[in-house]
Coordinates of C-alpha atoms in Angstrom, one line a residue:
X597 CA -77.9 -5.9 165.5
X598 CA -78.8 -9.1 167.3
X599 CA -76.5 -10.5 169.9
X600 CA -76.0 -14.3 170.3
X601 CA -75.7 -15.3 173.9
X602 CA -74.3 -18.7 174.8
X603 CA -74.9 -20.4 178.2
X604 CA -73.7 -23.5 179.9
X605 CA -77.0 -23.8 181.7
X606 CA -79.7 -26.2 180.6
X607 CA -82.5 -24.6 178.4
X608 CA -85.7 -24.8 180.5
X609 CA -89.2 -25.0 179.2
X610 CA -91.9 -22.5 180.0
X611 CA -95.2 -23.4 181.6
X612 CA -97.0 -23.0 178.3
X613 CA -94.6 -25.4 176.6
X614 CA -95.1 -28.0 179.4
X615 CA -98.9 -27.7 179.4
X616 CA -99.4 -27.7 175.6
X617 CA -97.0 -30.1 173.9
X618 CA -97.2 -30.7 170.1
X619 CA -98.5 -34.2 170.9
X620 CA -101.4 -32.9 172.9
X621 CA -102.1 -30.5 170.1
X622 CA -102.4 -33.5 167.8
X623 CA -105.0 -35.0 170.1
X624 CA -102.8 -37.5 171.8
X625 CA -103.9 -38.1 175.4
X626 CA -101.7 -37.1 178.2
X627 CA -101.5 -40.6 179.6
X628 CA -100.3 -42.1 176.3
X629 CA -97.7 -39.4 175.8
X630 CA -96.4 -39.9 179.3
X631 CA -96.2 -43.7 178.8
X632 CA -94.4 -43.3 175.4
X633 CA -91.9 -40.9 176.9
X634 CA -91.4 -43.3 179.7
X635 CA -90.9 -46.3 177.4
X636 CA -88.6 -44.3 175.1
X637 CA -86.3 -43.5 178.0
X638 CA -86.4 -47.1 179.2
X639 CA -85.3 -48.3 175.8
X640 CA -82.4 -45.8 175.7
X641 CA -81.3 -46.9 179.1
X642 CA -81.5 -50.6 178.3
X643 CA -79.7 -50.1 175.0
X644 CA -76.9 -48.1 176.7
X645 CA -76.4 -50.8 179.3
X646 CA -76.2 -53.5 176.6
X647 CA -73.7 -51.4 174.7
X648 CA -71.7 -50.8 177.9
X649 CA -72.0 -47.0 177.5
X650 CA -71.3 -44.7 180.4
X651 CA -74.3 -43.5 182.4
X652 CA -73.5 -39.9 181.5
X653 CA -74.1 -40.7 177.8
X654 CA -77.4 -42.6 178.6
X655 CA -78.6 -39.7 180.7
X656 CA -77.7 -37.1 178.1
X657 CA -79.6 -39.1 175.5
X658 CA -82.7 -39.3 177.6
X659 CA -82.7 -35.5 178.3
X660 CA -82.3 -34.8 174.5
X661 CA -85.2 -37.3 173.9
X662 CA -87.4 -35.4 176.4
X663 CA -86.5 -32.0 174.9
X664 CA -87.2 -33.2 171.4
X665 CA -90.8 -34.2 172.1
X666 CA -91.6 -30.8 173.6
X667 CA -90.8 -29.5 170.1
X668 CA -92.2 -32.3 167.9
X669 CA -95.2 -34.5 168.0
X670 CA -95.3 -38.3 168.7
X671 CA -97.7 -38.5 165.8
X672 CA -94.9 -37.5 163.4
X673 CA -91.8 -39.2 165.0
X674 CA -91.6 -42.6 166.7
X675 CA -90.0 -43.2 170.1
X676 CA -87.7 -45.9 168.6
X677 CA -86.2 -43.7 165.9
X678 CA -85.7 -40.7 168.1
X679 CA -84.4 -42.9 170.9
X680 CA -81.8 -44.4 168.6
X681 CA -80.9 -41.0 167.2
X682 CA -80.6 -39.4 170.7
X683 CA -78.3 -42.2 172.0
X684 CA -76.2 -42.1 168.8
X685 CA -75.8 -38.3 169.2
X686 CA -75.0 -38.5 172.9
X687 CA -72.3 -41.1 172.2
X688 CA -70.6 -38.4 170.1
X689 CA -71.2 -35.6 172.7
X690 CA -69.8 -37.8 175.5
X691 CA -66.9 -39.1 173.4
X692 CA -67.9 -42.7 173.6
X693 CA -69.0 -43.5 170.0
X694 CA -70.8 -46.6 169.1
X695 CA -71.2 -48.4 165.7
X696 CA -74.5 -48.0 163.9
X697 CA -74.8 -51.7 163.4
X698 CA -74.4 -52.4 167.1
X699 CA -77.0 -49.8 168.1
X700 CA -79.6 -50.9 165.6
X701 CA -79.1 -54.6 166.5
X702 CA -79.5 -53.9 170.2
X703 CA -82.6 -51.8 169.5
X704 CA -84.1 -54.5 167.3
X705 CA -83.6 -57.0 170.2
X706 CA -85.2 -54.7 172.7
X707 CA -88.2 -54.0 170.5
X708 CA -88.8 -57.7 170.1
X709 CA -88.5 -58.2 173.9
X710 CA -90.9 -55.3 174.4
X711 CA -93.4 -57.0 172.1
X712 CA -93.3 -60.1 174.2
X713 CA -90.7 -62.4 172.5
X714 CA -88.7 -64.3 175.1
X715 CA -85.5 -65.2 173.2
X716 CA -85.5 -63.3 169.9
X717 CA -83.0 -64.1 167.2
X718 CA -80.5 -61.4 166.4
X719 CA -81.2 -59.2 163.4
X720 CA -79.4 -60.0 160.2
X721 CA -77.0 -57.1 159.6
X722 CA -77.6 -57.3 155.8
X723 CA -81.4 -57.5 155.9
X724 CA -83.7 -54.7 154.7
X725 CA -84.8 -54.2 158.3
X726 CA -81.2 -53.4 159.3
X727 CA -80.8 -50.9 156.4
X728 CA -84.1 -49.2 157.2
X729 CA -83.2 -48.9 160.9
X730 CA -79.9 -47.3 160.0
X731 CA -81.5 -44.8 157.7
X732 CA -84.1 -44.0 160.3
X733 CA -81.4 -43.5 162.9
X734 CA -79.5 -41.0 160.7
X735 CA -82.6 -39.1 159.9
X736 CA -83.6 -39.0 163.6
X737 CA -80.2 -37.6 164.6
X738 CA -80.6 -34.8 162.0
X739 CA -84.1 -34.1 163.2
X740 CA -83.0 -33.8 166.8
X741 CA -80.2 -31.4 165.8
X742 CA -82.6 -29.4 163.7
X743 CA -85.4 -29.1 166.2
X744 CA -83.0 -28.3 169.1
X745 CA -81.1 -25.8 167.0
X746 CA -77.9 -27.7 167.6
X747 CA -78.1 -26.8 171.3
X748 CA -77.3 -30.2 172.7
X749 CA -75.5 -29.1 175.9
X750 CA -76.8 -31.1 178.9
X751 CA -75.8 -30.3 182.5
X752 CA -76.6 -33.3 184.7
X753 CA -77.1 -33.1 188.5
X754 CA -74.9 -36.0 189.6
X755 CA -71.9 -33.9 190.6
X756 CA -74.0 -31.3 192.3
X757 CA -75.8 -33.9 194.4
X758 CA -72.5 -35.4 195.6
X759 CA -71.3 -31.9 196.6
X760 CA -74.6 -31.1 198.4
X761 CA -74.4 -34.4 200.4
X762 CA -70.9 -33.3 201.5
X763 CA -72.1 -29.9 202.6
X764 CA -75.0 -31.5 204.5
X765 CA -72.6 -34.1 206.2
X766 CA -74.6 -37.0 204.7
X767 CA -71.9 -38.7 202.7
X768 CA -71.2 -41.0 205.7
X769 CA -74.8 -41.9 206.2
X770 CA -75.5 -45.6 205.8
X771 CA -78.3 -45.3 203.2
X772 CA -79.1 -41.7 202.1
X773 CA -76.3 -41.4 199.5
X774 CA -77.3 -44.6 197.8
X775 CA -80.9 -43.8 197.9
X776 CA -80.4 -40.3 196.5
X777 CA -78.2 -41.7 193.8
X778 CA -80.8 -44.3 192.9
X779 CA -83.5 -41.6 192.5
X780 CA -81.3 -40.0 190.0
X781 CA -79.6 -43.0 188.4
X782 CA -81.0 -46.4 189.2
X783 CA -79.6 -48.7 186.5
X784 CA -83.0 -50.4 186.1
X785 CA -85.3 -47.4 186.5
X786 CA -83.7 -44.0 185.9
X787 CA -87.0 -42.6 187.0
X788 CA -86.0 -39.0 187.2
X789 CA -84.8 -39.1 183.6
X790 CA -88.2 -40.4 182.4
X791 CA -90.0 -37.3 183.8
X792 CA -89.9 -33.7 182.6
X793 CA -88.0 -32.4 185.6
X794 CA -84.7 -32.3 183.7
X795 CA -86.2 -29.9 181.1
X796 CA -88.4 -28.0 183.6
X797 CA -86.1 -27.4 186.5
X798 CA -82.4 -26.5 186.8
X799 CA -79.9 -29.2 188.0
X800 CA -79.6 -27.8 191.6
X801 CA -83.4 -28.3 192.0
X802 CA -83.2 -31.9 190.7
X803 CA -80.3 -32.7 192.9
X804 CA -82.1 -31.3 195.9
X805 CA -85.2 -33.3 195.1
X806 CA -83.2 -36.5 195.1
X807 CA -81.7 -35.7 198.5
X808 CA -85.1 -34.6 199.9
X809 CA -86.7 -37.9 198.8
X810 CA -83.8 -40.0 200.2
X811 CA -83.9 -38.1 203.6
X812 CA -87.7 -38.5 203.7
X813 CA -87.4 -42.3 203.2
X814 CA -84.8 -42.5 206.0
X815 CA -86.7 -40.1 208.2
X816 CA -83.8 -37.8 208.5
X817 CA -84.6 -34.2 209.2
X818 CA -82.6 -31.8 207.0
X819 CA -81.4 -28.5 208.6
X820 CA -83.7 -25.5 208.4
X821 CA -81.8 -23.1 210.6
X822 CA -80.2 -20.6 210.6
X823 CA -81.4 -20.8 207.0
X824 CA -83.2 -23.6 205.1
X825 CA -80.9 -26.1 203.4
X826 CA -82.4 -25.7 200.0
X827 CA -81.7 -21.9 199.9
X828 CA -78.0 -22.8 200.3
X829 CA -78.2 -24.6 197.0
X830 CA -80.2 -21.9 195.1
X831 CA -83.4 -24.0 195.0
X832 CA -87.0 -23.3 195.9
X833 CA -88.8 -25.7 198.3
X834 CA -92.0 -25.7 196.2
X835 CA -90.0 -26.6 193.0
X836 CA -88.1 -29.3 195.0
X837 CA -91.3 -30.9 196.2
X838 CA -92.9 -30.7 192.7
X839 CA -89.9 -32.3 191.1
X840 CA -89.9 -35.0 193.7
X841 CA -93.6 -35.6 193.1
X842 CA -92.9 -36.3 189.4
X843 CA -90.4 -39.0 190.4
X844 CA -92.6 -40.7 193.0
X845 CA -95.6 -40.7 190.6
X846 CA -93.7 -42.9 188.2
X847 CA -93.2 -45.5 190.9
X848 CA -96.9 -45.9 191.1
X849 CA -97.6 -46.0 187.4
X850 CA -97.8 -49.3 185.6
X851 CA -96.4 -49.3 182.0
X852 CA -98.2 -51.7 179.7
X853 CA -95.3 -52.2 177.2
X854 CA -96.6 -54.7 174.7
X855 CA -99.6 -52.6 173.6
X856 CA -97.9 -49.2 173.3
X857 CA -97.3 -47.9 169.8
X858 CA -93.5 -47.6 169.1
X859 CA -93.6 -45.9 165.7
X860 CA -95.3 -42.8 164.3
X861 CA -97.4 -45.0 162.0
X862 CA -98.6 -47.1 165.0
X863 CA -99.4 -43.9 166.9
X864 CA -101.4 -42.7 163.9
X865 CA -103.4 -45.9 163.8
X866 CA -103.9 -45.8 167.5
X867 CA -105.1 -42.2 167.3
X868 CA -107.5 -43.1 164.5
X869 CA -108.9 -46.0 166.5
X870 CA -109.2 -43.8 169.6
X871 CA -111.0 -41.1 167.6
X872 CA -113.4 -43.7 166.2
X873 CA -114.0 -45.1 169.7
X874 CA -114.6 -41.6 171.1
X875 CA -117.1 -40.9 168.3
X876 CA -118.9 -44.2 168.9
X877 CA -119.1 -43.4 172.7
X878 CA -120.5 -39.9 171.9
X879 CA -123.1 -41.4 169.6
X880 CA -124.0 -44.0 172.2
X881 CA -124.4 -41.3 174.8
X882 CA -126.6 -39.2 172.4
X883 CA -128.7 -42.3 171.7
X884 CA -129.0 -43.2 175.3
X885 CA -130.0 -39.6 176.1
X886 CA -132.7 -39.7 173.4
X887 CA -134.0 -43.0 174.8
X888 CA -134.2 -41.5 178.2
X889 CA -136.1 -38.5 176.9
X890 CA -138.5 -40.9 175.1
X891 CA -139.0 -42.9 178.2
X892 CA -139.6 -39.8 180.3
X893 CA -142.2 -38.6 177.7
X894 CA -143.9 -42.0 177.6
X895 CA -143.9 -42.2 181.4
X896 CA -145.3 -38.7 181.6
X897 CA -148.1 -39.5 179.1
X898 CA -148.9 -42.7 181.1
X899 CA -149.0 -40.7 184.2
X900 CA -151.4 -38.2 182.7
X901 CA -153.7 -41.0 181.5
X902 CA -153.6 -42.6 184.9
X903 CA -154.4 -39.4 186.6
X904 CA -157.4 -38.9 184.3
X905 CA -158.7 -42.4 185.0
X906 CA -158.3 -41.9 188.7
X907 CA -160.2 -38.6 188.4
X908 CA -163.0 -40.2 186.5
X909 CA -163.2 -43.0 189.0
X910 CA -163.4 -40.5 191.9
X911 CA -166.2 -38.6 190.1
X912 CA -168.2 -41.8 189.5
X913 CA -167.8 -42.7 193.1
X914 CA -169.0 -39.3 194.3
X915 CA -172.0 -39.4 191.9
X916 CA -172.9 -42.9 193.2
X917 CA -172.7 -41.7 196.8
X918 CA -174.9 -38.7 196.0
X919 CA -177.5 -40.9 194.3
X920 CA -177.6 -43.3 197.2
X921 CA -178.0 -40.4 199.7
X922 CA -180.9 -39.1 197.6
X923 CA -182.8 -42.3 197.9
X924 CA -182.7 -42.3 201.7
X925 CA -181.2 -45.8 201.9
X926 CA -178.8 -44.8 204.7
X927 CA -181.3 -42.7 206.6
X928 CA -181.7 -45.2 209.5
X929 CA -178.0 -45.7 210.0

């Protein structure tokens, strides 16, 4: 008889799941997958701000979004549809429901801005585009629930981080609390939510990573005696540093929004073009290699001919010298 165990802790991914995502199995490059995850979370955050949703709902949606694409491929589901579905689902989980029409209108506006339009006109609520987006949203919500097995519980590290700052006597510091909060929840960046740390590490580790980054920026040394500070919060230093590295890496990464594919069809076309480009590059390399081999052979043949000519010239010179010596022309020299 099987036993069903329920837990209030976040489900964490294994190393194999992190290293081999469904998108990578579908030949989508790591850089493109990372950029699309980043952009998808950015759209969720921006839509939540425009809809005046609480940050908890936006953060929950982004964690669900990240979890989903470790179980499904970007080649089959677009970041726009799943982003809308995740935000709509999180609004129910966090008890701050939004209307479908508001959510689709905001997303349409954000998509147009992402594509480079400065002041896009609002979408007609009775247009075919509006109906298609609503249908896609409902389907995406059901897909998220299906893929996650209705396990949509998300434990966020905000409360833990505040408590940890109190324990470390850093709540009165001039800048560390704000910096740590920004690493977790900057209203314009939410960088930690755009990384896999919320699905790879438990909330205590994520909270410690934010504090560690803030203390490092302010050059404040955290206590390591009588016992290291991270052990007090059930975290491993190596995991804290790795989680922090994920966040810092995004600060240095440039996101080229206008050219990124937003739908599964666009990803499919991009993958086809990339496959064709890779094939052409491979053919070009093979052709270049063949040309190099041909040149080497030709140069080798020319070298052999040249050596033979030089050998014949030396032999003729030696024969001439012998003939001259035989006549006694240089006997008086």
